[in-house]
Amino acid sequence: MRIPVANSSTNGSQGEPKDHRILIFLPFPLTEESLQHIRDEFPGISVSAYQVPWRSTKPPAEVSAEELANATILVTGSVLPAKEQVPKIRYIQLASAGANHILDHPLFTETDILFCTANGVHGPQISEWVISTYLAFQHHLPRYLELQKQGKWDREARLVQDSVNRRVGILGYGSIGRQTARVATALGADVHAYTLHPRDTPESRRDTSYYPPGLGDPDGTLPSKWFSGESTADLHAFLSSGLDLLVIALPLTPKTKHLIGAEEFKVLGKKAFVTNIARGPIIKTDDLIQALEEETISGAALDVTDPEPLPEGHALWSTKNVIITPHSVGIIRGAKGAWNITTSISIVTFSLQPSAFKMSGRGYSYKSSGTNSQGNHYCARDYGSSASNSNSYHYSNSNGSYYYSNPNGSTYYNNGQGSSTYTPPSSNGNSGSSGSAKK
């Protein structure tokens, strides 16, 4: 279903990314407020938005071949056109933190199109789900909801277990894991973190990716103990560290598929509650069902399953002590969701200007990033020797404004209210360092 968008033909001011055409495919509707926010941010840019079924992989039939052929930026959940359909695409923004569903697609494997995940965007709402489902289990809410439906007042002797001094183990300490740690420690819980590579120094424990200002664990100071490694022994050392809640927040890779099975549930023990907000195949489903039925672990909460969607009549639906939601906890609604989209678009549209710098496919890396004392996020990118400039600095300010500074002297500032200023490159190409950025 196409979402009505009044595409503006008004020319943007000098340096505006008015020549780009954005095509949006998302499984939830963008409100008119959200779409207007995009139009206001980028005067003159063309925007087409479509609501598509969840897990749809092909563009809807109503999208014309011409519209696909002229698109330069794609914002999508799971829809990826054939590469022949989108010859002008320069950048693809995924709505998900995970990217396993695109790794084998020709647009990723056979082109130099830039891809960006939504890593960092979903931490607040997913961490709330992690903690709320755990608390619901600890406070016996599923049982009391059943009694409510039956109209029964039954004060059975069920002891409530609060979160004070409970131990939360986070398997995969990325943006979602760090925000979960923040919420858990606020409730009085202890946190253990597990990462693939050792984080033995304060510097290595810092988070250099995006996170909402004031949230997460940017300095990596919340865990009382860190674990790492890729062997079974390494994993079991973490799982046997007295965890009351295990939060699975890993990407799905060949190494993490079926990482958690019968042996791991035994190592965790009877008091452990297992939460999976990553990808379903990380857990062996049959082993999980058995562990729950035999009370090898105390319970589980799943926003992802294997298979997915979970078929009607599947044994997992009727397994005891499990809470299941349909991969839905990361959906952002309303204007904030639009802000995330426009922030992503703002980064690439300025970067694609010829006067800024030339991109070299995916051959760039983040040199550094963080959040300053005023809550403003910044990142520095290194495009290597093949780029006309080596570094670019981007600041996303807490007041909604954003700023770019490139070593060739070009700058771009948007006040977050529809007004922007562009400064062309300097003649010597050496100005525009991070020191000149408006923070």
Coordinates of C-alpha atoms in Angstrom, one line a residue:
M1 CA 0.0 0.0 0.0
R2 CA 1.4 3.3 -1.0
I3 CA 1.5 6.0 1.7
P4 CA 0.5 9.4 0.2
V5 CA 3.5 11.7 0.0
A6 CA 3.3 15.2 -1.5
N7 CA 6.6 15.1 -3.3
S8 CA 7.9 18.7 -3.4
S9 CA 9.5 20.0 -6.6
T10 CA 11.0 23.1 -4.8
N11 CA 14.7 23.5 -5.3
G12 CA 16.7 23.2 -2.1
S13 CA 19.3 25.8 -1.1
Q14 CA 22.9 25.4 -2.3
G15 CA 24.3 22.1 -1.1
E16 CA 20.9 20.6 -0.3
P17 CA 20.6 16.9 -1.4
K18 CA 17.6 17.8 -3.7
D19 CA 18.6 15.4 -6.5
H20 CA 18.1 12.3 -4.5
R21 CA 15.0 10.0 -4.6
I22 CA 14.2 8.1 -1.5
L23 CA 12.1 4.9 -1.6
I24 CA 10.8 3.6 1.7
F25 CA 9.5 0.1 2.2
L26 CA 8.4 -0.6 5.8
P27 CA 5.9 -3.1 7.4
F28 CA 4.3 -0.4 9.5
P29 CA 2.7 2.9 8.3
L30 CA 4.5 6.1 8.5
T31 CA 2.2 8.8 9.8
E32 CA 1.7 12.0 7.9
E33 CA 3.6 13.8 10.7
S34 CA 6.5 11.5 10.0
L35 CA 6.5 12.1 6.3
Q36 CA 6.1 15.8 6.7
H37 CA 9.2 15.7 9.0
I38 CA 11.2 14.1 6.1
R39 CA 9.9 16.7 3.6
D40 CA 10.7 19.6 6.0
E41 CA 14.2 18.3 6.6
F42 CA 15.1 17.9 2.9
P43 CA 13.3 20.5 0.7
G44 CA 13.1 19.4 -2.9
I45 CA 14.0 15.8 -2.3
S46 CA 11.6 13.1 -3.7
V47 CA 10.1 10.7 -1.2
S48 CA 7.9 7.7 -1.9
A49 CA 6.7 5.5 0.9
Y50 CA 5.0 2.1 0.8
Q51 CA 3.7 -0.1 3.6
V52 CA 4.5 -3.7 2.8
P53 CA 3.7 -7.0 4.5
W54 CA 6.0 -8.1 7.3
R55 CA 8.9 -10.2 5.9
S56 CA 8.0 -9.3 2.3
T57 CA 11.2 -9.4 0.2
K58 CA 10.0 -8.0 -3.2
P59 CA 8.7 -4.5 -4.0
P60 CA 4.9 -4.3 -4.2
A61 CA 3.4 -4.6 -7.7
E62 CA 2.2 -1.0 -7.6
V63 CA 5.8 0.3 -7.6
S64 CA 6.6 1.2 -11.2
A65 CA 9.8 0.2 -12.9
E66 CA 10.6 3.8 -13.4
E67 CA 10.3 4.6 -9.7
L68 CA 12.7 1.8 -8.9
A69 CA 15.1 2.7 -11.6
N70 CA 15.3 6.4 -10.4
A71 CA 15.7 5.7 -6.7
T72 CA 19.0 6.6 -5.2
I73 CA 18.3 5.8 -1.5
L74 CA 16.4 2.9 -0.1
V75 CA 15.0 2.6 3.5
T76 CA 13.7 -0.9 4.0
G77 CA 12.9 -3.6 6.4
S78 CA 13.3 -6.7 4.3
V79 CA 12.4 -5.7 0.8
L80 CA 15.4 -5.7 -1.6
P81 CA 14.8 -5.3 -5.3
A82 CA 16.9 -7.1 -7.9
K83 CA 20.0 -5.2 -8.6
E84 CA 19.0 -4.7 -12.2
Q85 CA 15.9 -2.9 -11.0
V86 CA 17.8 -0.2 -9.0
P87 CA 20.8 0.9 -11.1
K88 CA 21.0 4.3 -9.3
I89 CA 20.8 3.1 -5.7
R90 CA 23.8 4.5 -3.7
Y91 CA 22.8 3.7 -0.1
I92 CA 20.5 1.3 1.7
Q93 CA 19.3 2.0 5.3
L94 CA 18.0 -1.1 7.0
A95 CA 15.3 -0.7 9.7
S96 CA 16.8 -3.6 11.7
A97 CA 19.9 -3.9 13.9
G98 CA 20.5 -7.3 12.3
A99 CA 21.7 -7.8 8.7
N100 CA 21.7 -11.6 8.4
H101 CA 18.8 -11.4 5.9
I102 CA 20.7 -9.4 3.3
L103 CA 24.2 -11.0 3.5
D104 CA 23.5 -13.3 0.5
H105 CA 21.6 -10.8 -1.6
P106 CA 23.2 -9.7 -4.9
L107 CA 22.8 -6.1 -3.9
F108 CA 25.1 -6.7 -1.0
T109 CA 27.5 -9.3 -2.6
E110 CA 27.8 -8.0 -6.1
T111 CA 27.7 -4.2 -5.8
D112 CA 29.5 -1.4 -3.9
I113 CA 26.2 0.0 -2.5
L114 CA 26.6 1.3 1.0
F115 CA 24.5 -0.5 3.6
C116 CA 23.7 0.7 7.1
T117 CA 21.9 -1.1 9.9
A118 CA 19.8 0.6 12.6
N119 CA 22.2 -0.5 15.3
G120 CA 21.7 1.6 18.4
V121 CA 18.2 2.7 17.6
H122 CA 16.3 -0.2 19.3
G123 CA 18.0 -0.3 22.7
P124 CA 15.4 1.5 24.7
Q125 CA 12.3 -0.4 23.6
I126 CA 13.9 -3.8 23.5
S127 CA 15.6 -3.4 26.9
E128 CA 12.2 -2.5 28.3
W129 CA 10.7 -5.7 26.9
V130 CA 13.6 -7.7 28.3
I131 CA 13.1 -6.4 31.8
S132 CA 9.3 -6.3 31.7
T133 CA 8.9 -9.9 30.6
Y134 CA 11.4 -11.0 33.3
L135 CA 9.5 -9.0 35.9
A136 CA 6.2 -10.4 34.7
F137 CA 7.5 -13.9 35.3
Q138 CA 9.0 -13.0 38.7
H139 CA 5.7 -11.5 39.8
H140 CA 3.6 -14.4 38.3
L141 CA 1.6 -12.0 36.0
P142 CA 0.9 -14.6 33.3
R143 CA -0.8 -16.8 36.0
Y144 CA -2.8 -13.9 37.5
L145 CA -4.0 -12.9 34.0
E146 CA -5.3 -16.4 33.5
L147 CA -7.2 -16.2 36.8
Q148 CA -8.5 -12.8 35.9
K149 CA -10.0 -14.1 32.7
Q150 CA -11.7 -16.9 34.7
G151 CA -13.0 -14.3 37.2
K152 CA -11.1 -16.0 40.1
W153 CA -9.6 -14.3 43.2
D154 CA -6.9 -16.8 44.1
R155 CA -4.2 -15.7 46.5
E156 CA -2.1 -18.7 46.1
A157 CA 1.2 -18.8 48.0
R158 CA 3.5 -17.6 45.2
L159 CA 6.6 -15.8 46.5
V160 CA 7.7 -12.7 44.5
Q161 CA 11.3 -12.4 43.6
D162 CA 12.5 -8.9 43.1
S163 CA 15.5 -7.9 41.0
V164 CA 17.8 -6.7 43.8
N165 CA 21.1 -8.6 43.8
R166 CA 19.9 -10.8 40.9
R167 CA 22.5 -11.5 38.3
V168 CA 21.9 -10.7 34.6
G169 CA 24.2 -12.2 32.0
I170 CA 24.2 -10.4 28.6
L171 CA 25.5 -12.6 25.8
G172 CA 26.6 -10.0 23.2
Y173 CA 27.3 -6.6 24.8
G174 CA 26.3 -4.3 22.0
S175 CA 23.9 -1.3 22.1
I176 CA 20.8 -3.4 23.2
G177 CA 22.8 -5.3 25.7
R178 CA 24.3 -2.1 27.2
Q179 CA 20.9 -0.4 27.5
T180 CA 19.6 -3.6 29.2
A181 CA 22.5 -3.4 31.6
R182 CA 21.6 0.2 32.4
V183 CA 18.0 -0.7 33.2
A184 CA 19.0 -3.9 35.1
T185 CA 21.5 -2.1 37.3
A186 CA 18.9 0.6 38.1
L187 CA 16.8 -2.1 39.6
G188 CA 19.6 -3.3 41.8
A189 CA 20.8 -6.2 39.6
D190 CA 24.4 -7.3 39.0
V191 CA 25.6 -7.6 35.4
H192 CA 28.0 -10.0 33.7
A193 CA 28.9 -9.3 30.0
Y194 CA 30.1 -11.7 27.3
T195 CA 31.9 -10.6 24.1
L196 CA 33.7 -12.5 21.4
H197 CA 37.0 -10.7 21.9
P198 CA 38.6 -9.8 25.3
R199 CA 37.7 -6.4 26.8
D200 CA 40.5 -6.2 29.4
T201 CA 41.1 -2.4 29.4
P202 CA 38.9 0.6 30.0
E203 CA 39.4 1.7 26.4
S204 CA 38.4 -1.6 24.9
R205 CA 35.2 -1.6 26.9
R206 CA 34.0 1.7 25.6
D207 CA 31.2 1.8 23.1
T208 CA 32.0 3.8 19.9
S209 CA 28.7 3.1 18.1
Y210 CA 25.5 5.2 18.1
Y211 CA 23.3 5.3 21.2
P212 CA 20.6 7.7 22.3
P213 CA 22.1 10.5 24.4
G214 CA 22.2 9.7 28.1
L215 CA 21.5 6.0 27.6
G216 CA 23.4 2.8 27.3
D217 CA 26.8 2.1 28.8
P218 CA 29.2 4.1 26.7
D219 CA 32.2 3.6 29.0
G220 CA 31.5 -0.1 29.7
T221 CA 31.5 0.4 33.5
L222 CA 28.3 -1.3 34.4
P223 CA 29.3 -5.0 34.2
S224 CA 30.9 -6.3 37.4
K225 CA 32.6 -9.0 35.4
W226 CA 33.5 -9.6 31.7
F227 CA 33.8 -12.9 29.8
S228 CA 35.0 -13.5 26.3
G229 CA 36.0 -16.2 23.8
E230 CA 34.5 -18.5 21.1
S231 CA 35.1 -21.9 22.7
T232 CA 32.4 -24.0 24.4
A233 CA 34.5 -23.8 27.6
D234 CA 34.5 -20.0 27.4
L235 CA 30.8 -19.9 26.9
H236 CA 30.1 -22.3 29.8
A237 CA 32.3 -20.3 32.1
F238 CA 30.0 -17.4 31.5
L239 CA 26.8 -19.4 31.8
S240 CA 27.9 -21.0 35.0
S241 CA 28.6 -17.7 36.7
G242 CA 25.3 -17.7 38.7
L243 CA 23.0 -16.1 36.2
D244 CA 19.3 -15.4 37.1
L245 CA 18.6 -13.9 33.7
L246 CA 20.4 -14.7 30.4
V247 CA 19.8 -12.1 27.7
I248 CA 20.8 -13.4 24.2
A249 CA 21.7 -10.3 22.1
L250 CA 24.1 -11.8 19.5
P251 CA 24.0 -11.5 15.7
L252 CA 23.1 -14.7 13.8
T253 CA 26.2 -16.1 12.1
P254 CA 27.3 -19.6 11.2
K255 CA 29.2 -19.7 14.5
T256 CA 26.2 -18.5 16.6
K257 CA 23.6 -20.7 15.0
H258 CA 22.4 -23.3 17.6
L259 CA 24.9 -21.9 20.1
I260 CA 22.5 -22.5 23.0
G261 CA 21.2 -26.1 23.4
A262 CA 20.6 -28.8 26.0
E263 CA 24.1 -28.7 27.5
E264 CA 24.0 -24.9 27.9
F265 CA 20.6 -25.1 29.7
K266 CA 22.0 -27.6 32.1
V267 CA 25.0 -25.3 32.8
L268 CA 22.6 -22.4 33.4
G269 CA 20.6 -24.4 36.0
K270 CA 17.1 -24.3 37.4
K271 CA 17.0 -20.6 38.5
A272 CA 17.9 -19.2 35.1
F273 CA 15.3 -17.3 33.0
V274 CA 16.4 -17.2 29.3
T275 CA 15.5 -14.2 27.0
N276 CA 16.1 -14.2 23.3
I277 CA 15.8 -10.8 21.4
A278 CA 18.4 -11.7 18.8
R279 CA 17.5 -14.4 16.2
G280 CA 15.6 -17.6 16.7
P281 CA 18.1 -20.1 15.3
I282 CA 20.7 -19.2 18.0
I283 CA 18.7 -21.5 20.3
K284 CA 17.9 -25.1 19.5
T285 CA 14.1 -25.0 19.7
D286 CA 13.5 -28.6 20.6
D287 CA 16.1 -28.4 23.4
L288 CA 14.5 -25.3 24.7
I289 CA 11.1 -27.0 24.8
Q290 CA 12.5 -29.9 26.7
A291 CA 14.4 -27.7 29.2
L292 CA 11.2 -25.8 29.9
E293 CA 9.0 -28.8 30.3
E294 CA 11.5 -30.6 32.5
E295 CA 12.2 -27.4 34.5
T296 CA 15.9 -27.5 33.7
I297 CA 15.5 -23.7 33.5
S298 CA 12.9 -21.6 35.2
G299 CA 11.4 -19.9 32.1
A300 CA 11.9 -18.1 28.9
A301 CA 10.8 -15.0 26.9
L302 CA 11.1 -15.0 23.2
D303 CA 10.6 -12.2 20.6
V304 CA 12.2 -14.4 18.0
T305 CA 11.7 -18.1 17.3
D306 CA 12.9 -20.9 15.0
P307 CA 11.0 -21.4 12.9
E308 CA 9.7 -17.9 12.3
P309 CA 6.9 -17.1 12.0
L310 CA 6.0 -19.8 14.5
P311 CA 3.4 -22.0 12.9
E312 CA 0.0 -22.5 14.4
G313 CA -0.1 -25.6 16.5
H314 CA 3.7 -25.7 17.1
A315 CA 4.7 -27.3 20.4
L316 CA 6.4 -24.1 21.6
W317 CA 3.0 -22.3 21.8
S318 CA 1.8 -24.7 24.5
T319 CA 5.1 -25.1 26.4
K320 CA 4.9 -24.0 30.0
N321 CA 6.7 -21.0 31.5
V322 CA 7.3 -19.2 28.2
I323 CA 6.3 -15.8 27.0
I324 CA 6.2 -15.3 23.2
T325 CA 5.8 -12.1 21.1
P326 CA 5.9 -12.0 17.3
H327 CA 9.3 -10.3 16.6
S328 CA 7.6 -7.0 17.4
V329 CA 9.4 -5.3 20.3
G330 CA 11.8 -3.2 18.2
I331 CA 9.1 -1.3 16.1
I332 CA 9.3 2.4 16.7
R333 CA 6.1 4.3 16.2
G334 CA 5.4 8.0 15.6
A335 CA 7.6 11.0 15.0
K336 CA 10.6 9.5 16.8
G337 CA 10.7 6.7 14.2
A338 CA 10.7 9.4 11.5
W339 CA 13.6 11.1 13.2
N340 CA 15.7 8.0 13.0
I341 CA 15.0 7.7 9.3
T342 CA 15.8 11.3 8.6
T343 CA 18.9 11.2 10.6
S344 CA 20.1 8.3 8.6
I345 CA 19.1 10.0 5.3
S346 CA 20.9 13.2 6.4
I347 CA 24.2 11.4 6.8
V348 CA 24.2 9.8 3.3
T349 CA 22.6 12.7 1.4
F350 CA 25.4 15.1 2.4
S351 CA 28.0 12.4 1.9
L352 CA 26.8 11.9 -1.7
Q353 CA 27.4 15.5 -2.7
P354 CA 30.3 15.7 -5.1
S355 CA 31.6 18.8 -3.3
A356 CA 32.0 16.8 -0.1
F357 CA 34.0 13.8 -0.9
K358 CA 34.0 10.7 -3.1
M359 CA 33.0 7.4 -1.6
S360 CA 34.8 4.2 -2.3
G361 CA 32.1 1.6 -1.9
R362 CA 32.1 0.0 1.5
G363 CA 35.7 0.7 2.1
Y364 CA 35.3 3.1 5.0
S365 CA 35.6 2.6 8.7
Y366 CA 34.6 4.6 11.7
K367 CA 37.7 6.1 13.3
S368 CA 36.0 7.3 16.4
S369 CA 32.7 8.3 17.8
G370 CA 31.0 9.1 21.1
T371 CA 28.8 11.5 23.0
N372 CA 30.2 14.7 24.5
S373 CA 29.2 16.3 27.8
Q374 CA 26.3 18.2 26.1
G375 CA 24.7 14.9 24.9
N376 CA 25.7 15.5 21.3
H377 CA 26.8 12.4 19.2
Y378 CA 29.7 12.6 16.8
C379 CA 31.5 10.2 14.5
A380 CA 34.7 10.4 12.4
R381 CA 34.9 8.3 9.3
D382 CA 38.1 7.2 7.4
Y383 CA 37.6 6.7 3.7
G384 CA 41.1 5.6 3.1
S385 CA 43.6 6.6 0.4
S386 CA 41.2 6.0 -2.5
A387 CA 38.9 8.8 -1.3
S388 CA 39.4 12.5 -2.2
N389 CA 39.4 13.2 1.5
S390 CA 40.4 10.8 4.3
N391 CA 38.2 11.9 7.2
S392 CA 34.7 13.3 7.7
Y393 CA 33.2 14.5 11.0
H394 CA 29.5 14.3 11.8
Y395 CA 27.8 15.7 14.8
S396 CA 24.1 14.9 15.7
N397 CA 23.1 17.4 18.4
S398 CA 20.6 16.7 21.2
N399 CA 18.5 19.7 20.0
G400 CA 17.9 18.0 16.6
S401 CA 20.5 19.9 14.6
Y402 CA 23.4 18.2 12.8
Y403 CA 26.7 19.3 11.4
Y404 CA 29.3 17.9 9.0
S405 CA 32.9 19.0 8.5
N406 CA 35.2 17.6 5.8
P407 CA 39.0 18.0 5.4
N408 CA 38.4 19.7 2.1
G409 CA 36.9 22.6 4.0
S410 CA 33.2 22.0 3.1
T411 CA 30.7 22.2 5.9
Y412 CA 27.0 21.7 6.2
Y413 CA 24.8 22.7 9.2
N414 CA 21.1 22.1 9.6
N415 CA 19.4 23.7 12.7
G416 CA 16.8 20.8 12.8
Q417 CA 14.0 23.3 12.0
G418 CA 14.3 23.3 8.2
S419 CA 17.0 25.9 7.8
S420 CA 20.5 25.0 6.6
T421 CA 23.8 26.5 5.7
Y422 CA 26.4 25.0 3.3
T423 CA 30.0 26.2 2.9
P424 CA 31.9 25.1 -0.2
P425 CA 35.3 23.5 0.0
S426 CA 38.2 25.8 0.8
S427 CA 40.9 26.4 -1.8
N428 CA 43.7 24.6 0.1
G429 CA 41.5 21.7 1.2
N430 CA 43.0 21.5 4.6
S431 CA 40.5 23.2 6.8
G432 CA 37.4 21.7 8.4
S433 CA 38.9 19.7 11.1
S434 CA 37.0 18.3 14.1
G435 CA 37.9 21.4 16.1
S436 CA 35.7 23.5 13.9
A437 CA 32.6 21.5 14.5
K438 CA 29.6 23.1 16.2
K439 CA 28.9 21.1 19.3

